[in-house]
Short mmCIF file of C-alpha atoms in Angstrom, two decimals:
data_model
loop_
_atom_site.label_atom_id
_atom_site.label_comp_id
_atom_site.label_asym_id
_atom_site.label_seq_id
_atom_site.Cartn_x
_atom_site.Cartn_y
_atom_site.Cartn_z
CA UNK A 282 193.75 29.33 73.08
CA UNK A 283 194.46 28.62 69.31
CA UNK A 284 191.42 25.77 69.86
CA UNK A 285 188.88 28.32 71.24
CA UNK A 286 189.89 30.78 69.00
CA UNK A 287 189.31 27.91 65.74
CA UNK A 288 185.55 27.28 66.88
CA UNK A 289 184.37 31.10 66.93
CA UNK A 290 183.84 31.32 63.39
CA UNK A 291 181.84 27.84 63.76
CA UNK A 292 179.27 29.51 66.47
CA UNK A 293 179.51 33.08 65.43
CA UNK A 294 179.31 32.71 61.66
CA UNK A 295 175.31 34.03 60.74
CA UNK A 296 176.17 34.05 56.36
CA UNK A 297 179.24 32.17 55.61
CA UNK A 298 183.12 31.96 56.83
CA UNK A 299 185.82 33.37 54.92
CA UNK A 300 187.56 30.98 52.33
CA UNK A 301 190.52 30.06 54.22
CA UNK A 302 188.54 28.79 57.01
CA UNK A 303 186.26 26.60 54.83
CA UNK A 304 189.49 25.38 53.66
CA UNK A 305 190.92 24.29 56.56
CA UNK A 306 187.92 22.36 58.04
CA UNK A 307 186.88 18.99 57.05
CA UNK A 308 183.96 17.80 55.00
CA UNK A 309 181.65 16.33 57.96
CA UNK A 310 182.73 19.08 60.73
CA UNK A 311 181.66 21.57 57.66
CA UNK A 312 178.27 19.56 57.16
CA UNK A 313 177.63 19.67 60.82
CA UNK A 314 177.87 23.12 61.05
CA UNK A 315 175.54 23.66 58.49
CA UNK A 316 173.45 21.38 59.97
CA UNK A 317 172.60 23.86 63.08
CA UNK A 318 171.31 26.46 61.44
CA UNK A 319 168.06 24.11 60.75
CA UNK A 320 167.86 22.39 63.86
CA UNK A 321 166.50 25.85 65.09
CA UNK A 322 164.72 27.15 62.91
CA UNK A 323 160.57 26.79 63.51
CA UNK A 324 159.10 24.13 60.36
CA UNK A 325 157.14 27.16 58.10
CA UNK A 326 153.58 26.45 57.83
CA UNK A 327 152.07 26.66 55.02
CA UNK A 328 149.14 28.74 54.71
CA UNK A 329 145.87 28.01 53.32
CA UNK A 330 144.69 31.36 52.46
CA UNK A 331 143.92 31.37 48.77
CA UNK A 332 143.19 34.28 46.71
CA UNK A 333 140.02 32.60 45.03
CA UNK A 334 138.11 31.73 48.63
CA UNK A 335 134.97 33.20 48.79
CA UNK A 336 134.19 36.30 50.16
CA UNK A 337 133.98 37.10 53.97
CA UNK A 338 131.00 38.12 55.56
CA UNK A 339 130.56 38.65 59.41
CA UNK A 340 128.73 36.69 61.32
CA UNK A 341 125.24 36.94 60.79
CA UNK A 342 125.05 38.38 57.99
CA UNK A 343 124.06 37.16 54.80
CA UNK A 344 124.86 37.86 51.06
CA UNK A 345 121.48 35.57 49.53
CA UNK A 346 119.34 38.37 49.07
CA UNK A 347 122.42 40.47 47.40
CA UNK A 348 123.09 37.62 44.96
CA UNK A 349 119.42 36.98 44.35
CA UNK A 350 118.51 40.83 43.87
CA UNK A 351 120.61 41.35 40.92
CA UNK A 352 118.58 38.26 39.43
CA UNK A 353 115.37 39.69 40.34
CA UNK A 354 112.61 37.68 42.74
CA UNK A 355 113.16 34.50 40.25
CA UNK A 356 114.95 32.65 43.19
CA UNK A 357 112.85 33.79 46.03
CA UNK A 358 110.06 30.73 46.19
CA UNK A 359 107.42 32.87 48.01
CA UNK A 360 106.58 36.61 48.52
CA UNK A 361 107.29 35.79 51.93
CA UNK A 362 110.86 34.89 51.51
CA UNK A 363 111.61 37.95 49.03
CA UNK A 364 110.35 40.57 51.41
CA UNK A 365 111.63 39.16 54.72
CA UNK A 366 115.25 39.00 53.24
CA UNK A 367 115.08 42.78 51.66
CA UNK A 368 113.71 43.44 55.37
CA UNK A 369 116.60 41.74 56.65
CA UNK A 370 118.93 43.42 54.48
CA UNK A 371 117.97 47.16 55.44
CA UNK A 372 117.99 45.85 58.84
CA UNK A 373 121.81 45.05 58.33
CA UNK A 374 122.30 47.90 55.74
CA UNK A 375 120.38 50.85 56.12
CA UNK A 376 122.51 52.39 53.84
CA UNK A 377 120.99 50.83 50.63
CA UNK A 378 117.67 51.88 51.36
CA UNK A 379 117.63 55.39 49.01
CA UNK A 380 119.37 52.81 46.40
CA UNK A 381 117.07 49.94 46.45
CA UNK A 382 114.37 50.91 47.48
CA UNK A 383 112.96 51.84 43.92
CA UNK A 384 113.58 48.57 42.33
CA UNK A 385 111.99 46.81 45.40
CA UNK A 386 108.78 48.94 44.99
CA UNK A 387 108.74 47.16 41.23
CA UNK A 388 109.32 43.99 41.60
CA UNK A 389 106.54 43.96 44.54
CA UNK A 390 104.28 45.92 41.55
CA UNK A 391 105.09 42.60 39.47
CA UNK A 392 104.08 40.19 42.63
CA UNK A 393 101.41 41.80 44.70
CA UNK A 394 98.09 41.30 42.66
CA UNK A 395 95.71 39.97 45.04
CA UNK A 396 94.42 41.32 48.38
CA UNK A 397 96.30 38.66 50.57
CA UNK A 398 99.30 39.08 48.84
CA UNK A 399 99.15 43.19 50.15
CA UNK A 400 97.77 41.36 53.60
CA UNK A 401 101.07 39.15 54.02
CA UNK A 402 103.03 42.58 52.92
CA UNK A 403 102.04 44.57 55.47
CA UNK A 404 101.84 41.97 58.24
CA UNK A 405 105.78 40.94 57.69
CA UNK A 406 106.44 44.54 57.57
CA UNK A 407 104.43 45.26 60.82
CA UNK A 408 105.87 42.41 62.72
CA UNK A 409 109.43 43.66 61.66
CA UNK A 410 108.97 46.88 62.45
CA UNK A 411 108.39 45.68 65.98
CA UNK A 412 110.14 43.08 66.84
CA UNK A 413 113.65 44.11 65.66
CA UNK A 414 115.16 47.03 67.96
CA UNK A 415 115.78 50.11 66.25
CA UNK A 416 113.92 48.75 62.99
CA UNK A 417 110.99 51.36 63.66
CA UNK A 418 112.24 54.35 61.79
CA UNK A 419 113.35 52.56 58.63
CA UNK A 420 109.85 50.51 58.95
CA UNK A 421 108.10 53.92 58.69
CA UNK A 422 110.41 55.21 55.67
CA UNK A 423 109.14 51.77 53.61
CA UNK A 424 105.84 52.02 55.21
CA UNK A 425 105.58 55.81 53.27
CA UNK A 426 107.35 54.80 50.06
CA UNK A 427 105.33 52.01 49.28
CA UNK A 428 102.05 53.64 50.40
CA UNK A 429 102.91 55.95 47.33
CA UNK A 430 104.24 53.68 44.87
CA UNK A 431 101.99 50.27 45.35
CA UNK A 432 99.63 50.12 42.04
CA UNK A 433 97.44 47.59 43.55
CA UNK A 434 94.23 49.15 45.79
CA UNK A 435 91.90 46.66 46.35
CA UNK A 436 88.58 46.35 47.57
CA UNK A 437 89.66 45.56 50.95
CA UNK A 438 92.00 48.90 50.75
CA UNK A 439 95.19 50.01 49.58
CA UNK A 440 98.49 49.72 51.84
CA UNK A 441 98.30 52.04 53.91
CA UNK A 442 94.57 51.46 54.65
CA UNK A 443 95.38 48.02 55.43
CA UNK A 444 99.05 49.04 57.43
CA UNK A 445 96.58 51.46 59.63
CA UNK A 446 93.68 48.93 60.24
CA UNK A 447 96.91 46.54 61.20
CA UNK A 448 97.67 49.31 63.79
CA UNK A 449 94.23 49.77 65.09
CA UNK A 450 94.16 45.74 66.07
CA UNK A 451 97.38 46.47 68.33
CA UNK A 452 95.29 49.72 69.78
CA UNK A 453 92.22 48.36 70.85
CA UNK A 454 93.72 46.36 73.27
CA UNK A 455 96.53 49.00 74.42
CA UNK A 456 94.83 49.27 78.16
CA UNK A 457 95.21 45.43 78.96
CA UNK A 458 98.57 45.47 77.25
CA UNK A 459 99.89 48.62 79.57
CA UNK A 460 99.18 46.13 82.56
CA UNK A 461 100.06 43.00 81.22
CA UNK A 462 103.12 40.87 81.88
CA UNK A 463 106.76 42.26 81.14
CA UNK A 464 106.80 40.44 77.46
CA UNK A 465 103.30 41.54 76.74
CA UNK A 466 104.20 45.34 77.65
CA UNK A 467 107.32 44.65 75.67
CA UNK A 468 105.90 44.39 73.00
CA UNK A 469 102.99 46.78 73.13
CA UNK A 470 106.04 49.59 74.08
CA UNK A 471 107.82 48.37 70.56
CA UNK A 472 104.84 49.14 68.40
CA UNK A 473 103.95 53.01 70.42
CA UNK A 474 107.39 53.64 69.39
CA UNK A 475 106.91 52.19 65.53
CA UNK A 476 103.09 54.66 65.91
CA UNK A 477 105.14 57.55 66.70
CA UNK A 478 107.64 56.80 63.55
CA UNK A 479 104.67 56.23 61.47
CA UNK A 480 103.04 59.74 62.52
CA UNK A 481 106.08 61.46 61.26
CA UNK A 482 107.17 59.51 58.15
CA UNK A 483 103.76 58.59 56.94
CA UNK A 484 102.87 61.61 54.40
CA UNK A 485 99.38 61.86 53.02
CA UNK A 486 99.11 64.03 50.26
CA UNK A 487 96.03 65.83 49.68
CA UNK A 488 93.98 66.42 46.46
CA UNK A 489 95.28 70.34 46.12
CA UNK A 490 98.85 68.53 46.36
CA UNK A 491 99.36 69.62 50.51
CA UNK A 492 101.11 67.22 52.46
CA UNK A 493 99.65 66.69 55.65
CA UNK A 494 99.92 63.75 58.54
CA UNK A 495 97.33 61.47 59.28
CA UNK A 496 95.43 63.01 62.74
CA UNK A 497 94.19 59.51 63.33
CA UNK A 498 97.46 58.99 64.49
CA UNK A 499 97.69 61.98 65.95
CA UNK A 500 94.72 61.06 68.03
CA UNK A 501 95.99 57.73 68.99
CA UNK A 502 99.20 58.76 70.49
CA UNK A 503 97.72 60.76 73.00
CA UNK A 504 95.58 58.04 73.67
CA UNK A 505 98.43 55.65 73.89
CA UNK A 506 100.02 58.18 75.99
CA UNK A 507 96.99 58.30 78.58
CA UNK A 508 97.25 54.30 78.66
CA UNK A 509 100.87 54.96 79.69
CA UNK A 510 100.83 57.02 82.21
CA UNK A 511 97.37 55.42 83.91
CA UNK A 512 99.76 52.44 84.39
CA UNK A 513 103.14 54.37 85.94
CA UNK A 514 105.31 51.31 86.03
CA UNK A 515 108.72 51.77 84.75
CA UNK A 516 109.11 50.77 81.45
CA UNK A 517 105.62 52.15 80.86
CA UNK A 518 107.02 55.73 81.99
CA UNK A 519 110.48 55.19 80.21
CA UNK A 520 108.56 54.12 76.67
CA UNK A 521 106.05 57.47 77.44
CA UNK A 522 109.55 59.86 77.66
CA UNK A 523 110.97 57.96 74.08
CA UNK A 524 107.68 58.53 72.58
CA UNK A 525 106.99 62.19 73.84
CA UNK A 526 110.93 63.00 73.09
CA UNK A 527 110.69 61.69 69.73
CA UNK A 528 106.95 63.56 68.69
CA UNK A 529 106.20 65.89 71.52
CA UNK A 530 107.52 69.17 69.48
CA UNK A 531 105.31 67.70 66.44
CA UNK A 532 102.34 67.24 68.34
CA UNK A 533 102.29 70.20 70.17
CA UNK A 534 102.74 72.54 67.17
CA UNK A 535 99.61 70.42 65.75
CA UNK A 536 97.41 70.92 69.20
CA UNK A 537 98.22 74.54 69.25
CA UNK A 538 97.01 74.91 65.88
CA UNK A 539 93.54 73.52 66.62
CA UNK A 540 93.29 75.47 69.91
CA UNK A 541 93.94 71.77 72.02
CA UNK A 542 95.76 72.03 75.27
CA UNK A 543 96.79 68.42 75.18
CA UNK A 544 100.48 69.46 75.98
CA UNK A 545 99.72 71.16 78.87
CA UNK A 546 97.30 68.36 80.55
CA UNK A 547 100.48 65.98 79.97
CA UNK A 548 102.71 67.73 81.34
CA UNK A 549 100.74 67.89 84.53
CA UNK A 550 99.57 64.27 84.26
CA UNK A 551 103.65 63.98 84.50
CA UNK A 552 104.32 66.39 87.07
CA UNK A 553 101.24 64.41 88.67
CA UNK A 554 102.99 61.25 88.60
CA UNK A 555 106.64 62.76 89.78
CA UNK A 556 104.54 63.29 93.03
CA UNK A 557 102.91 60.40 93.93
CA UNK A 558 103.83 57.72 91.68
CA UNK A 559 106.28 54.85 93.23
CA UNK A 560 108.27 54.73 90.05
CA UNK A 561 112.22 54.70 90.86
CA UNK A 562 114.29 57.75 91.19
CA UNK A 563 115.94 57.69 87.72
CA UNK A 564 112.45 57.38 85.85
CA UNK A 565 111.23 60.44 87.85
CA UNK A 566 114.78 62.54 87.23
CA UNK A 567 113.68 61.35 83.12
CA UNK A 568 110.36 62.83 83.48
CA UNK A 569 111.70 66.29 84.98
CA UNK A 570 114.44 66.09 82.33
CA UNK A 571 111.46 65.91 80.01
CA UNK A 572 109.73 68.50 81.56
CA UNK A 573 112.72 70.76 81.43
CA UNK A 574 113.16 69.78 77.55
CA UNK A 575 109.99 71.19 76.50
CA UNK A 576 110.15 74.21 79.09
CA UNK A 577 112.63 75.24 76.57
CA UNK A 578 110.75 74.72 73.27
CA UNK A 579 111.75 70.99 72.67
CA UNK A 580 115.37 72.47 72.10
CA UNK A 581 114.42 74.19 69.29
CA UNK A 582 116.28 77.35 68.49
CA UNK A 583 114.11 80.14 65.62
CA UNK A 584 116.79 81.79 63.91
CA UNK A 585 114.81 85.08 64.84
CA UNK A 586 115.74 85.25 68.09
CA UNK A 587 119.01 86.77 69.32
CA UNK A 588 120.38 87.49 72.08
CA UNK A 589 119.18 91.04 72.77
CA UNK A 590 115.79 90.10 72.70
CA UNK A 591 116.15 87.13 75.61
CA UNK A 592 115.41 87.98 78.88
CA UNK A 593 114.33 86.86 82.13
CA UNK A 594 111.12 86.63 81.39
CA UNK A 595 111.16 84.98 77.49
CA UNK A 596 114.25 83.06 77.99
CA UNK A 597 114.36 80.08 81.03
CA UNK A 598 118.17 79.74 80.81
CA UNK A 599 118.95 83.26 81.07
CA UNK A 600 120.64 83.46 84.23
CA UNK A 601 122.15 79.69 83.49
CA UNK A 602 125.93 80.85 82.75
CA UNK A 603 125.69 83.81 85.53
CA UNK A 604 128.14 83.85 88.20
CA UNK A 605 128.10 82.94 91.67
CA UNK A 606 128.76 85.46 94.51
CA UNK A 607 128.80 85.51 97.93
CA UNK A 608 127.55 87.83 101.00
CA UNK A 609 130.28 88.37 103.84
CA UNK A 610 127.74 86.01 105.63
CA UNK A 611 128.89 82.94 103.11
CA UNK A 612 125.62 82.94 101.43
CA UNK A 613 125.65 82.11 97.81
CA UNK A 614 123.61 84.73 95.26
CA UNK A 615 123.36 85.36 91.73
CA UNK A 616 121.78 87.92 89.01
CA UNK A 617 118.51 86.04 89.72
CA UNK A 618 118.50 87.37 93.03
CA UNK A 619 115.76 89.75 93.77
CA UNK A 620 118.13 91.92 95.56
CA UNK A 621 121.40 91.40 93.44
CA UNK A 622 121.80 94.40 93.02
CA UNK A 623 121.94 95.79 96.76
CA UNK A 624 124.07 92.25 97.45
CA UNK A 625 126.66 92.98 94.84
CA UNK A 626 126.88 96.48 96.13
CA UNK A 627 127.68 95.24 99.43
CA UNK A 628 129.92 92.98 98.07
CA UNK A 629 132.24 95.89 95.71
CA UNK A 630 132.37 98.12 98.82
CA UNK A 631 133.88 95.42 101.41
CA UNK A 632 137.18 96.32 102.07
CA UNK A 633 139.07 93.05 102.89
CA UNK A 634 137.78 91.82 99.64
CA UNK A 635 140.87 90.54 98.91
CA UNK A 636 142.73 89.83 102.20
CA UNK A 637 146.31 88.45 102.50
CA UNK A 638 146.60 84.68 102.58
CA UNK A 639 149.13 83.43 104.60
CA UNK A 640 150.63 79.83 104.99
CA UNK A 641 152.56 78.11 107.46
CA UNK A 642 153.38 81.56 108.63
CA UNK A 643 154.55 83.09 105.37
CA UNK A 644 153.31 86.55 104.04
CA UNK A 645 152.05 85.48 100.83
CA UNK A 646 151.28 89.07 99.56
CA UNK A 647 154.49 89.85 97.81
CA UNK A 648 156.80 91.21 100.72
CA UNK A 649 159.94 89.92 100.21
CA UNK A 650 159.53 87.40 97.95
CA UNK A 651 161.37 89.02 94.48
CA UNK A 652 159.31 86.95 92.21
CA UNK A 653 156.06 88.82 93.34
CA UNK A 654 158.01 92.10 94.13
CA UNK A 655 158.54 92.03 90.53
CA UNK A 656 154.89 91.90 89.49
CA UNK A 657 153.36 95.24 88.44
CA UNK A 658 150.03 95.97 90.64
CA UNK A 659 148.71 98.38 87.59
CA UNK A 660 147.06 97.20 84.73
CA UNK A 661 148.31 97.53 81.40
CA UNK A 662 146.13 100.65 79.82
CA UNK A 663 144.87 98.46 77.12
CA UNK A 664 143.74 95.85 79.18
CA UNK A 665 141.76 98.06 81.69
CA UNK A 666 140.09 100.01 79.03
CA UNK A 667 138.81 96.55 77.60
CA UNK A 668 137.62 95.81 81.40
CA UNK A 669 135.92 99.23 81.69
CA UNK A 670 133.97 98.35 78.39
CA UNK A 671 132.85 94.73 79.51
CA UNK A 672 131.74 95.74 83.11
CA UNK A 673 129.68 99.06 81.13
CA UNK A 674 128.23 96.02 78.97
CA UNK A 675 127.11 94.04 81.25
CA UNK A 676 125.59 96.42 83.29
CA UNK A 677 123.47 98.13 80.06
CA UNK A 678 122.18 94.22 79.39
CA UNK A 679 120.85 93.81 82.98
CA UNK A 680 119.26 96.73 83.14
CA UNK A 681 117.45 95.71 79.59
#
């Protein structure tokens, strides 16, 4: 026992032993035990993190055109390379735009001089607009800055001459590209959508100081739209919904205006193609969601209206939160009903309107049971005055 007793210190011992045992065990027994300890112990690795590595980026993105802006266009070789990386960056950091956007605008001031200089500008900024997803909007922003702040108008046009004669190339041939192959329509799809940006972003101010929106445009989408919807495949309906969610309030307001009834004929070229068309079932449930979106004024909401002024007749969700009842027949009605009122009647004056319910044999309506026995059938005064008012409300507002 007195040996076992000796060696627990040895195995147990995490910091040190007390002096008397160190004492009473020799040298080499005392080096072994040491010795354990670091037979255990995982080797540390040493790290090669250093705090002057350079900075982290994720991957695919790319710090040259930060390090080069500060230092101006001096190490950008070409036009070409200067504008595709700012393009690049906004792609990656839309952010910056309101923040570098001015200083871009100057530098191209400094570089642009000669008409194919503003050619090669607008064609990098067309083909990026197009062919990078979700790139369209910021496009448009840049198209409408530098149409204003571009010194250089040439013979040939200023920028946004040339960015809309650009446009027109891609819309002359919009009916072969609505039947083309998958890529081709692709593409064609990616540049209605970068239209429809342009036709809200792109400001043209007139000579009183107005700002208006260019009605070529205007007139193109609903061209663009007809080439659309004369070829009802898929992805030509899906790009039609985008393009009418994104400027069908817009373009309506700006039909009504001149008297045009565009709207209306689209809607039924839609409803048209909900019919007949052999488009799948989810494109034609996105056209009558489309439908239903600008039943109800594009989901716009005027601040004038309130809610006593909506009624049937004005307002097409009126009856939308109503409740369902039902006749003693099972059949479901609700305030839209033409005879909701003679139905409900029925319905207050049945007398088993609230029968019993029993289960497995057991009277579930309070007779014997003590927890129910205890529960008071009148309502509290307070609470059935508040009732009284709400049912007297909603009767005044549906007789309104």
């Amino acid at each position: 026992m007195s040996d076992g007793f000796d060696r627990a210190p040895e195995q147990t011992r995490p910091l040190r032993a007390p002096p008397s045992s160190q004492d009473n065990i020799p040298q080499q027994n005392l080096e072994s035990a040491m010795a354990k300890p670091q037979v255990v112990v995982a080797p540390v690795l040493m790290s090669k993190l250093s705090a002057n590595a350079p900075e982290f980026y994720p991957s695919g993105y790319s710090s040259n055109y930060t390090e080069s802006y500060e230092d101006g266009c001096e190490d950008y070789p070409t036009l070409s390379d200067y504008v595709q990386d700012f393009l690049n960056h906004l792609t990656e950091q839309p952010g910056s735009f309101e923040t570098e956007i001015e200083q871009f605008a100057e530098t191209l001031n400094g570089w642009v001089t000669t008409d194919d200089a503003l050619q090669e500008l607008v064609e990098l900024i067309y083909q990026q607009a197009t062919s990078i997803p979700n790139f369209s909007y910021m496009g448009a922003r840049l198209c409408n800055y530098l149409s204003h702040h571009l010194t250089i108008s040439p013979q040939s046009g200023n920028f946004r001459q040339l960015l809309l004669q650009r446009c027109r190339t891609e819309y002359e041939v919009k009916d072969q590209a609505a039947k083309g192959d998958e890529v081709t329509r692709k593409r064609f799809h990616a540049f209605v959508l970068f239209l429809g940006e342009l036709y809200l972003n792109l400001e043209i101010k007139g000579t009183n100081g107005q700002v208006t929106r260019a009605d070529i445009l205007q007139v193109g989408l609903r061209e663009l739209l007809n080439a659309l919807f004369s070829n009802p495949m898929d992805d030509n309906l899906i790009c039609a919904v985008k393009l009418l969610k994104l400027t069908g309030s817009v373009l309506e307001d700006a039909w009504k205006e001149k008297g045009k009834t565009d709207m209306e004929e689209i809607i039924q070229r839609i409803e048209n193609v909900v019919l007949d068309a052999n488009c799948s079932r989810d494109v034609k449930q996105m056209l009558l969601k489309l439908v239903e979106l600008r039943s109800s004024n594009w989901g716009r909401v005027h601040a004038t209206s309130t809610y006593r002024e909506a009624t049937p007749e004005n307002d097409p969700n009126y009856f939308m939160n109503e409740p369902t009842f039902y006749t003693s027949d099972g059949v479901p009605f609700t305030a839209a009903d033409p005879d909701y009122q003679e139905k409900y009647q029925e319905l207050l004056e049945r007398e088993d309107f609230f029968p019993d319910y029993e289960e497995n044999g057991t009277d579930l309506s309070g007779a014997g049971d003590p927890y129910l026995d205890d529960i008071d059938d009148e309502m509290d005064p307070e609470i059935e005055e508040a009732y009284e008012k709400f049912c007297l409300e909603s009767e005044r507002k549906r007789k309104q």
